[in-house]
Short mmCIF file of C-alpha atoms and ligand atoms in Angstrom, two decimals:
data_model
loop_
_atom_site.label_atom_id
_atom_site.label_comp_id
_atom_site.label_asym_id
_atom_site.label_seq_id
_atom_site.Cartn_x
_atom_site.Cartn_y
_atom_site.Cartn_z
CA MET G 294 104.39 59.24 101.30
CA ASN G 295 101.29 59.78 100.19
CA GLU G 296 99.83 61.81 103.11
CA PRO G 297 98.91 65.00 102.24
CA LEU G 298 100.53 67.82 103.62
CA HIS G 299 98.03 69.86 105.92
CA TYR G 300 97.54 73.67 106.48
CA ARG G 301 96.72 76.21 108.98
CA SER G 302 95.91 79.87 109.79
CA THR G 303 99.28 82.10 110.95
CA ARG G 304 96.25 83.43 113.28
CA GLY G 305 95.97 79.52 114.95
CA ALA G 306 92.64 78.51 113.53
CA ARG G 307 91.88 76.22 110.89
CA HIS G 308 94.11 73.62 111.30
CA GLY G 309 94.52 70.90 108.94
CA ALA G 310 93.18 72.54 105.79
CA CYS G 311 94.47 70.47 102.55
CA VAL G 312 95.55 72.53 99.48
CA ASP G 313 92.59 72.62 97.40
CA GLU G 314 90.37 73.47 100.12
CA VAL G 315 93.45 76.40 100.65
CA ILE G 316 93.99 77.87 97.10
CA ALA G 317 89.78 78.23 96.81
CA ALA G 318 89.31 80.08 100.09
CA GLY G 319 92.50 82.32 99.46
CA LEU G 320 92.37 83.86 103.16
CA ALA G 321 91.72 81.73 106.04
CA PRO G 322 88.55 82.43 108.00
CA ASP G 323 89.97 83.66 111.16
CA GLY G 324 91.99 86.68 108.99
CA GLY G 325 95.34 85.15 108.88
CA LEU G 326 96.93 83.14 106.15
CA TYR G 327 97.26 80.15 105.22
CA VAL G 328 100.62 77.98 105.40
CA PRO G 329 101.87 74.54 105.68
CA GLU G 330 101.89 73.13 109.01
CA ALA G 331 105.40 72.62 107.83
CA LEU G 332 107.31 73.15 104.94
CA PRO G 333 108.61 69.90 103.04
CA SER G 334 112.28 69.04 102.48
CA LEU G 335 114.06 68.52 98.87
CA GLU G 336 117.01 66.56 98.11
CA LEU G 337 118.61 68.37 95.04
CA SER G 338 118.92 64.78 93.22
CA ALA G 339 114.89 65.05 93.27
CA PHE G 340 115.59 67.25 90.61
CA ASP G 341 115.58 66.51 86.48
CA PRO G 342 118.82 68.43 85.73
CA ASP G 343 117.94 68.88 82.40
CA GLY G 344 113.96 69.33 83.12
CA THR G 345 112.38 72.55 82.20
CA LEU G 346 110.72 75.33 84.47
CA ALA G 347 107.79 73.21 84.31
CA ASP G 348 109.24 69.61 85.47
CA THR G 349 111.24 72.05 87.87
CA ALA G 350 107.74 73.28 89.82
CA THR G 351 106.33 70.15 89.61
CA THR G 352 109.14 68.33 91.42
CA LEU G 353 109.11 71.11 93.90
CA LEU G 354 105.30 71.85 94.40
CA TYR G 355 104.54 68.34 94.48
CA PRO G 356 104.92 67.92 98.14
CA PHE G 357 102.40 70.39 98.67
CA PHE G 358 99.92 69.09 96.75
CA ARG G 359 100.70 64.90 97.12
CA GLY G 360 97.53 63.03 98.24
CA THR G 361 95.21 65.43 97.18
CA ALA G 362 92.81 65.44 93.74
CA MET G 363 95.02 67.84 92.19
CA ALA G 364 98.48 66.25 92.47
CA GLU G 365 97.52 64.34 89.15
CA ALA G 366 97.02 67.19 87.21
CA LEU G 367 100.22 69.13 88.83
CA PRO G 368 102.61 68.76 86.04
CA VAL G 369 99.90 69.85 83.60
CA ILE G 370 98.91 72.98 85.93
CA CYS G 371 102.65 73.64 85.71
CA ARG G 372 102.82 73.26 81.75
CA GLU G 373 99.81 75.81 81.66
CA ALA G 374 101.07 78.31 83.92
CA LEU G 375 104.61 78.51 83.14
CA ASP G 376 104.68 78.55 79.66
CA PHE G 377 107.00 81.54 78.84
CA PRO G 378 110.72 82.01 79.57
CA VAL G 379 112.26 82.97 83.17
CA PRO G 380 115.65 83.09 81.80
CA LEU G 381 118.58 84.09 84.12
CA ARG G 382 120.89 86.56 81.89
CA PRO G 383 124.41 87.45 82.72
CA LEU G 384 124.18 91.23 83.70
CA PRO G 385 127.39 92.73 81.07
CA ARG G 386 129.90 94.72 83.28
CA HIS G 387 128.75 93.31 86.43
CA GLY G 388 131.45 90.42 87.39
CA ASP G 389 129.25 86.74 88.14
CA ALA G 390 125.93 89.30 89.21
CA SER G 391 123.06 88.05 86.39
CA MET G 392 119.32 89.30 86.42
CA LEU G 393 116.55 86.99 86.83
CA GLU G 394 114.11 88.39 84.21
CA LEU G 395 110.58 87.54 85.53
CA PHE G 396 108.82 90.31 83.10
CA HIS G 397 107.98 88.07 79.84
CA GLY G 398 104.40 86.74 81.01
CA PRO G 399 101.10 88.25 79.22
CA SER G 400 100.99 91.00 81.24
CA ALA G 401 104.73 92.12 81.17
CA ALA G 402 105.16 91.58 84.98
CA PHE G 403 105.96 88.52 87.72
CA LYS G 404 102.92 88.31 88.84
CA ASP G 405 101.43 86.65 86.08
CA VAL G 406 103.31 83.45 87.00
CA GLY G 407 101.13 83.30 90.24
CA ALA G 408 98.12 84.44 88.37
CA ARG G 409 98.19 81.83 85.64
CA PHE G 410 98.80 78.96 88.13
CA LEU G 411 96.30 80.39 90.49
CA ALA G 412 93.90 80.52 87.36
CA ALA G 413 94.89 76.71 86.29
CA CYS G 414 94.12 75.26 89.91
CA PHE G 415 90.52 76.92 89.33
CA ARG G 416 90.11 75.44 86.39
CA ARG G 417 90.50 71.55 87.92
CA LEU G 418 88.69 73.04 91.34
CA ARG G 419 85.62 74.82 89.64
CA ARG G 420 84.94 71.53 87.50
CA ASN G 421 81.10 71.22 88.79
CA ASP G 422 80.07 74.21 90.36
CA ALA G 423 76.76 76.10 89.62
CA THR G 424 77.34 79.55 90.93
CA PRO G 425 80.01 81.86 89.66
CA LEU G 426 82.86 82.58 91.58
CA THR G 427 83.99 86.00 92.19
CA ILE G 428 87.38 86.72 92.59
CA LEU G 429 88.86 89.95 94.21
CA VAL G 430 91.60 91.72 93.53
CA ALA G 431 93.10 94.86 95.34
CA THR G 432 95.95 95.37 93.16
CA SER G 433 98.48 98.30 93.43
CA GLY G 434 99.31 97.81 89.57
CA ASP G 435 100.51 94.48 88.43
CA THR G 436 98.52 92.06 89.74
CA GLY G 437 95.33 92.80 88.57
CA ALA G 438 96.59 93.01 85.43
CA ALA G 439 98.05 89.88 85.64
CA VAL G 440 95.16 88.33 87.07
CA ALA G 441 92.98 89.63 84.10
CA ALA G 442 94.99 88.36 81.98
CA ALA G 443 94.81 84.94 83.96
CA PHE G 444 91.09 84.67 84.24
CA HIS G 445 90.03 86.16 81.80
CA ARG G 446 87.02 84.62 79.45
CA GLN G 447 87.25 81.59 82.04
CA PRO G 448 83.96 80.28 82.57
CA GLY G 449 82.38 80.22 86.26
CA VAL G 450 84.35 82.91 87.27
CA ARG G 451 84.42 86.92 87.60
CA VAL G 452 87.10 89.03 88.61
CA VAL G 453 86.99 92.16 90.60
CA ILE G 454 89.49 94.63 90.03
CA LEU G 455 90.48 97.49 92.93
CA TYR G 456 93.17 99.99 92.31
CA PRO G 457 94.31 102.77 93.68
CA ASP G 458 93.24 105.51 91.42
CA GLY G 459 95.44 108.00 90.07
CA ARG G 460 98.55 105.68 92.16
CA VAL G 461 99.38 103.40 89.04
CA SER G 462 100.78 104.33 85.71
CA PRO G 463 98.61 104.91 82.72
CA ARG G 464 99.56 101.75 80.90
CA GLN G 465 98.50 100.16 83.98
CA ALA G 466 95.23 101.65 84.19
CA HIS G 467 94.68 100.87 81.17
CA GLN G 468 95.28 97.01 81.30
CA LEU G 469 93.18 96.96 83.97
CA GLY G 470 90.33 98.32 82.58
CA CYS G 471 91.05 96.80 78.74
CA PHE G 472 89.35 93.69 79.65
CA GLY G 473 85.87 93.59 79.98
CA ASP G 474 83.68 90.60 79.69
CA ASN G 475 84.56 88.66 82.80
CA VAL G 476 86.65 90.99 84.46
CA GLN G 477 85.76 94.62 86.14
CA ALA G 478 87.91 97.12 87.16
CA LEU G 479 86.71 99.46 90.16
CA ARG G 480 89.33 102.64 90.51
CA VAL G 481 89.35 103.32 94.35
CA ALA G 482 89.70 107.02 95.66
CA GLY G 483 92.80 105.43 98.38
CA SER G 484 95.45 103.92 99.06
CA PHE G 485 96.40 99.92 97.85
CA ASP G 486 96.31 99.32 101.62
CA ASP G 487 92.36 100.90 101.45
CA CYS G 488 91.92 98.28 98.57
CA GLN G 489 93.50 95.47 100.25
CA ARG G 490 91.34 96.23 103.71
CA MET G 491 88.25 96.59 101.49
CA VAL G 492 88.87 92.89 99.47
CA LYS G 493 89.73 91.53 103.21
CA ALA G 494 86.01 92.97 104.82
CA ALA G 495 84.25 91.23 101.54
CA LEU G 496 85.87 88.11 102.17
CA ASN G 497 85.32 88.04 105.97
CA ASP G 498 81.19 88.86 105.39
CA ALA G 499 79.83 85.96 105.59
CA ALA G 500 76.31 87.56 104.85
CA LEU G 501 77.78 88.18 101.50
CA GLN G 502 79.45 85.18 101.32
CA ALA G 503 76.72 83.21 101.78
CA SER G 504 75.27 85.05 98.85
CA MET G 505 77.54 84.70 96.59
CA PRO G 506 81.25 83.05 96.42
CA LEU G 507 84.19 84.86 97.16
CA SER G 508 87.83 84.74 96.75
CA SER G 509 91.03 86.20 96.40
CA ALA G 510 93.61 86.79 94.05
CA ASN G 511 96.13 88.55 95.92
CA SER G 512 99.46 87.31 97.15
CA ILE G 513 98.06 86.27 100.49
CA SER G 514 96.71 83.81 98.16
CA LEU G 515 98.83 80.74 98.79
CA GLY G 516 97.89 79.32 95.24
CA ARG G 517 100.07 82.22 94.06
CA LEU G 518 102.70 82.02 96.48
CA LEU G 519 103.78 78.35 95.48
CA PRO G 520 104.36 78.32 92.24
CA GLN G 521 106.63 81.79 92.49
CA MET G 522 108.50 79.54 94.39
CA SER G 523 109.41 77.43 91.19
CA TYR G 524 111.55 80.30 89.30
CA TYR G 525 113.62 80.61 92.08
CA ALA G 526 114.45 76.67 92.31
CA HIS G 527 114.95 76.04 88.67
CA ALA G 528 117.37 79.45 88.40
CA ALA G 529 119.38 78.50 91.66
CA MET G 530 119.29 74.66 90.57
CA GLY G 531 120.78 75.73 87.08
CA TRP G 532 123.25 77.88 88.99
CA TRP G 533 124.16 74.98 91.16
CA GLN G 534 125.09 73.33 88.17
CA ARG G 535 127.19 75.31 86.42
CA GLN G 536 128.62 76.89 89.69
CA ARG G 537 128.57 74.52 92.39
CA SER G 538 127.85 77.73 94.74
CA PRO G 539 124.65 78.61 95.91
CA LEU G 540 122.52 81.72 94.06
CA ASN G 541 122.23 84.68 95.90
CA LEU G 542 119.00 87.01 95.87
CA ILE G 543 118.03 90.61 95.84
CA VAL G 544 114.09 91.15 95.35
CA PRO G 545 112.02 94.25 94.82
CA THR G 546 109.98 93.33 97.47
CA GLY G 547 106.44 95.42 98.22
CA ASN G 548 103.64 93.12 99.78
CA LEU G 549 106.66 89.96 100.60
CA GLY G 550 105.06 87.57 98.53
CA ASN G 551 107.82 87.55 95.91
CA ALA G 552 110.69 87.63 98.64
CA LEU G 553 109.03 85.05 100.99
CA ALA G 554 108.75 82.47 98.16
CA ALA G 555 112.90 82.68 97.93
CA VAL G 556 112.96 82.46 101.37
CA TRP G 557 110.54 79.14 101.48
CA VAL G 558 112.52 77.74 98.50
CA ARG G 559 115.81 78.19 100.77
CA GLU G 560 114.41 76.35 103.90
CA MET G 561 113.00 73.48 101.43
CA GLY G 562 116.93 72.73 101.04
CA LEU G 563 117.76 74.53 97.72
CA PRO G 564 120.72 76.25 96.85
CA ILE G 565 119.95 79.70 97.87
CA GLY G 566 122.42 82.06 99.40
CA GLU G 567 121.79 85.76 101.38
CA ILE G 568 118.64 87.33 99.81
CA GLN G 569 118.14 90.89 100.04
CA LEU G 570 115.07 92.71 100.21
CA ALA G 571 114.69 95.62 98.01
CA CYS G 572 112.01 98.60 99.12
CA ASN G 573 111.56 101.70 97.85
CA ALA G 574 110.71 104.70 100.34
CA ASN G 575 108.52 102.93 102.33
CA ALA G 576 110.42 102.00 104.79
CA THR G 577 108.49 99.24 107.45
CA LEU G 578 110.86 96.05 106.01
CA SER G 579 114.09 97.95 106.00
CA ASP G 580 113.08 99.53 109.40
CA TYR G 581 112.59 96.01 110.83
CA PHE G 582 115.61 94.38 109.79
CA ASP G 583 117.31 97.51 110.99
CA GLY G 584 116.77 96.76 114.54
CA GLU G 585 113.55 98.98 115.05
CA ASN G 586 110.37 97.23 115.82
CA TYR G 587 108.13 95.98 113.46
CA THR G 588 105.40 99.06 112.68
CA PRO G 589 103.53 98.92 110.03
CA ARG G 590 102.33 102.18 108.37
CA PRO G 591 100.24 104.21 105.72
CA ALA G 592 101.67 103.35 102.40
CA ILE G 593 103.26 106.36 100.69
CA PRO G 594 103.68 106.81 96.70
CA THR G 595 106.93 106.54 95.02
CA LEU G 596 107.65 105.83 91.88
CA ALA G 597 107.90 101.76 92.23
CA ASN G 598 104.24 101.87 92.86
CA ALA G 599 103.47 98.34 92.67
CA MET G 600 106.00 98.50 95.76
CA ASP G 601 104.24 101.10 97.81
CA VAL G 602 102.80 98.79 101.02
CA GLY G 603 103.02 100.20 104.46
CA ALA G 604 101.77 96.88 105.83
CA PRO G 605 103.20 94.00 104.19
CA SER G 606 100.91 90.85 104.52
CA ASN G 607 103.10 88.10 103.85
CA PHE G 608 105.08 89.68 107.12
CA GLU G 609 102.69 86.71 109.35
CA ARG G 610 104.04 84.12 107.31
CA LEU G 611 107.60 85.65 107.90
CA ARG G 612 107.09 84.99 111.32
CA TRP G 613 105.28 81.93 111.41
CA THR G 614 108.59 80.74 109.69
CA PHE G 615 111.09 82.37 111.62
CA PRO G 616 108.70 83.34 114.71
CA ARG G 617 111.73 85.21 117.13
CA ASP G 618 112.68 88.28 115.83
CA TYR G 619 116.45 87.88 116.05
CA GLU G 620 116.28 84.51 114.16
CA LEU G 621 114.29 86.27 111.20
CA ARG G 622 116.74 89.18 111.29
CA MET G 623 119.33 87.04 110.50
CA GLN G 624 117.32 85.75 107.43
CA LEU G 625 117.37 88.64 105.40
CA ARG G 626 118.70 92.03 104.83
CA ALA G 627 116.27 95.14 103.85
CA THR G 628 117.45 98.34 102.13
CA SER G 629 114.89 101.58 101.25
CA VAL G 630 115.68 103.28 98.04
CA ASP G 631 114.19 106.63 97.52
CA ASP G 632 112.75 108.33 94.11
CA ASP G 633 115.64 110.30 93.47
CA THR G 634 117.95 106.87 94.19
CA ILE G 635 116.10 105.10 91.73
CA ARG G 636 115.89 107.86 88.98
CA GLN G 637 119.49 108.31 88.95
CA THR G 638 119.79 104.38 88.92
CA ILE G 639 117.69 104.12 85.93
CA VAL G 640 119.80 106.80 84.47
CA TRP G 641 122.89 105.73 84.80
CA HIS G 642 122.73 102.33 83.99
CA ALA G 643 121.04 103.43 80.69
CA GLN G 644 123.70 105.27 79.91
CA GLU G 645 126.74 103.27 81.29
CA HIS G 646 125.62 99.94 80.24
CA GLY G 647 122.29 100.84 77.50
CA GLU G 648 120.31 98.72 79.75
CA VAL G 649 116.73 99.76 80.91
CA PHE G 650 115.41 98.71 84.16
CA CYS G 651 111.50 99.30 85.63
CA PRO G 652 111.41 101.22 89.07
CA HIS G 653 111.01 98.34 90.61
CA THR G 654 113.64 96.38 89.19
CA ALA G 655 116.22 99.53 89.40
CA THR G 656 115.83 99.55 93.36
CA ALA G 657 117.39 96.07 93.34
CA MET G 658 120.19 97.38 91.03
CA HIS G 659 121.02 100.19 92.92
CA VAL G 660 121.60 97.59 96.42
CA LEU G 661 124.03 95.81 93.83
CA ASP G 662 125.61 98.77 93.05
CA ARG G 663 125.96 100.09 96.50
CA MET G 664 127.95 96.98 97.41
CA GLY G 665 130.62 97.71 94.83
CA ALA G 666 133.30 94.91 94.81
CA THR G 667 131.37 91.64 96.40
CA ASP G 668 132.65 88.01 96.09
CA LEU G 669 128.99 86.51 95.73
CA PRO G 670 126.93 85.58 92.67
CA TRP G 671 124.35 87.87 92.76
CA ALA G 672 120.96 87.87 90.61
CA VAL G 673 118.59 90.51 90.39
CA VAL G 674 115.61 90.03 90.43
CA ALA G 675 113.33 91.87 87.44
CA THR G 676 109.84 92.29 88.65
CA ALA G 677 108.18 94.33 85.56
CA HIS G 678 109.22 95.51 81.99
CA PRO G 679 110.21 98.80 81.72
CA ALA G 680 107.97 99.49 78.93
CA LYS G 681 105.41 99.06 81.54
CA PHE G 682 106.59 102.42 83.61
CA GLU G 683 107.07 104.71 80.36
CA SER G 684 105.65 107.65 81.63
CA VAL G 685 108.30 106.88 84.85
CA VAL G 686 111.37 105.29 82.57
CA GLU G 687 111.36 107.59 79.08
CA PRO G 688 111.89 110.86 79.88
CA LEU G 689 114.90 109.46 82.22
CA ILE G 690 116.42 108.24 79.72
CA GLY G 691 115.30 110.65 77.02
CA ARG G 692 114.01 107.67 74.24
CA HIS G 693 111.34 105.24 73.69
CA VAL G 694 111.30 101.73 75.19
CA GLU G 695 110.30 99.01 72.91
CA VAL G 696 106.60 97.35 74.22
CA PRO G 697 106.09 93.87 74.20
CA PRO G 698 104.19 92.68 71.56
CA ALA G 699 101.13 91.07 74.36
CA LEU G 700 101.34 94.66 76.35
CA GLN G 701 100.91 96.20 72.62
CA ALA G 702 98.09 94.16 71.97
CA MET G 703 96.43 95.13 75.50
CA LEU G 704 97.12 98.98 74.66
CA GLN G 705 95.15 98.89 71.80
CA ARG G 706 91.93 97.95 73.62
CA PRO G 707 89.53 100.14 74.88
CA ALA G 708 89.51 100.33 78.73
CA SER G 709 87.45 101.73 81.23
CA ALA G 710 86.98 101.60 84.80
CA GLU G 711 84.09 102.55 87.82
CA PRO G 712 85.30 104.51 90.77
CA LEU G 713 84.38 103.36 93.97
CA PRO G 714 84.87 105.15 97.96
CA ALA G 715 87.66 103.92 99.66
CA ASP G 716 85.18 102.22 102.35
CA ASP G 717 84.82 98.77 103.09
CA GLU G 718 80.96 99.11 103.14
CA ALA G 719 81.04 100.53 99.52
CA LEU G 720 82.72 97.86 97.95
CA LYS G 721 79.88 95.09 99.79
CA HIS G 722 77.25 97.65 98.46
CA TRP G 723 78.27 97.33 94.69
CA LEU G 724 79.01 93.52 94.77
CA GLY G 725 75.50 93.32 96.16
CA TYR G 726 74.40 95.57 93.45
CA GLN G 727 75.65 93.23 91.08
CA LEU G 728 73.81 90.12 92.54
CA ALA G 729 70.64 92.24 92.21
C1 PLP M 897 103.96 93.61 92.98
C2 PLP M 897 105.65 94.12 92.37
C3 PLP M 897 106.55 93.61 93.32
C4 PLP M 897 106.07 93.23 94.59
O1 PLP M 897 106.30 91.96 94.78
P1 PLP M 897 105.64 91.63 96.51
O2 PLP M 897 105.64 90.10 96.39
O3 PLP M 897 104.50 92.40 96.56
O4 PLP M 897 106.67 92.22 97.13
C5 PLP M 897 107.81 94.65 92.86
N1 PLP M 897 107.88 94.99 91.28
C6 PLP M 897 106.73 94.71 90.29
C7 PLP M 897 106.50 95.11 89.10
C8 PLP M 897 105.66 94.13 91.01
O5 PLP M 897 104.50 93.79 90.23
#
């Protein structure tokens, strides 16, 4: 049983890749996304009932790493990456419902989990490389900050962040530009989809790759997706031990990385019940799960800006997991929540329960509210701390949201970003110029 798991691209090419290669590359060479050739499955008895989040992650992820050089380091990688709490907190006055808080990491959003895991893997993968690796990140706000925080001052790596100018919150923009050293922020005159396309174009440019090793740290990277499975596994195992019932999830969703992690954990045999996607006004997924053809479209700006995605990349992985539409539509439900409803949800919960949610988390809270009385135990996934989106939240609730210390420290540093047109060649030129 020490045969390594092999990986392939969703678009067919590059069968038989191993996990080190897949994590180092980010995107598959044919432009597809890497997936395991088959998802492993696990018995619940494999998990230590008293284990930490890092212990659960090690057990869960071992089958993905077994038989490779990194397998031995996996427990340490998990401990380094998952060194902050991910509590499942009961929601007062919501029956059996609870909130899975994913925002206690350095950048106050769930993306810290994937970014820190990826950085911990890269520290092992790139020990002996002389040429520095350039990591390209397209971000709708939160990915960039998490990746910047995770890789800041890591030797042998530099990080280039692309974000849609004017479409991230002032505090997000500050977070992206405040690192310096090996981290450079570019503010792109376009949408997140533009940023993502530019990164893909650079990664797929063989000539550029030959002169400058490039990788990505987007949610398309399996090195981010895999560790995101850990908190679902841990929460579901804990719930199972106490309640002997599966945990049902409502996941704020944009590019589908976070929700796909939950789907894969369920496929691996862990006790997760229903999974509902909460989307903002970008309705590509809710339309699809309502029975329409899958139709990617340009993103529209909303209050939940980290979910402003009209063409969710990870849909390709979801399709790989469930190739037939009817089968896929049985796995998930999706609801689109407009900005007015996000506002009302934030105001209502602050007034009624004294609970303050970020706009992304509010989409999921709305899905729970709309269900009314339910027998199922739901966990609403809280993807970011509300203080990250103070320009949306504070005017609505009429008071200050306390800023977590790590975020406070970032906000006290000066910040800067370079402007860039929303053009594939512009990024390639910028990178080439940096090299010269
Ligand atoms: C990135 C992000 C999301 C969307 O996650 P996906 O994996 O892209 O679906 C939701 N909420 C917050 C706060 C985020 O940063």
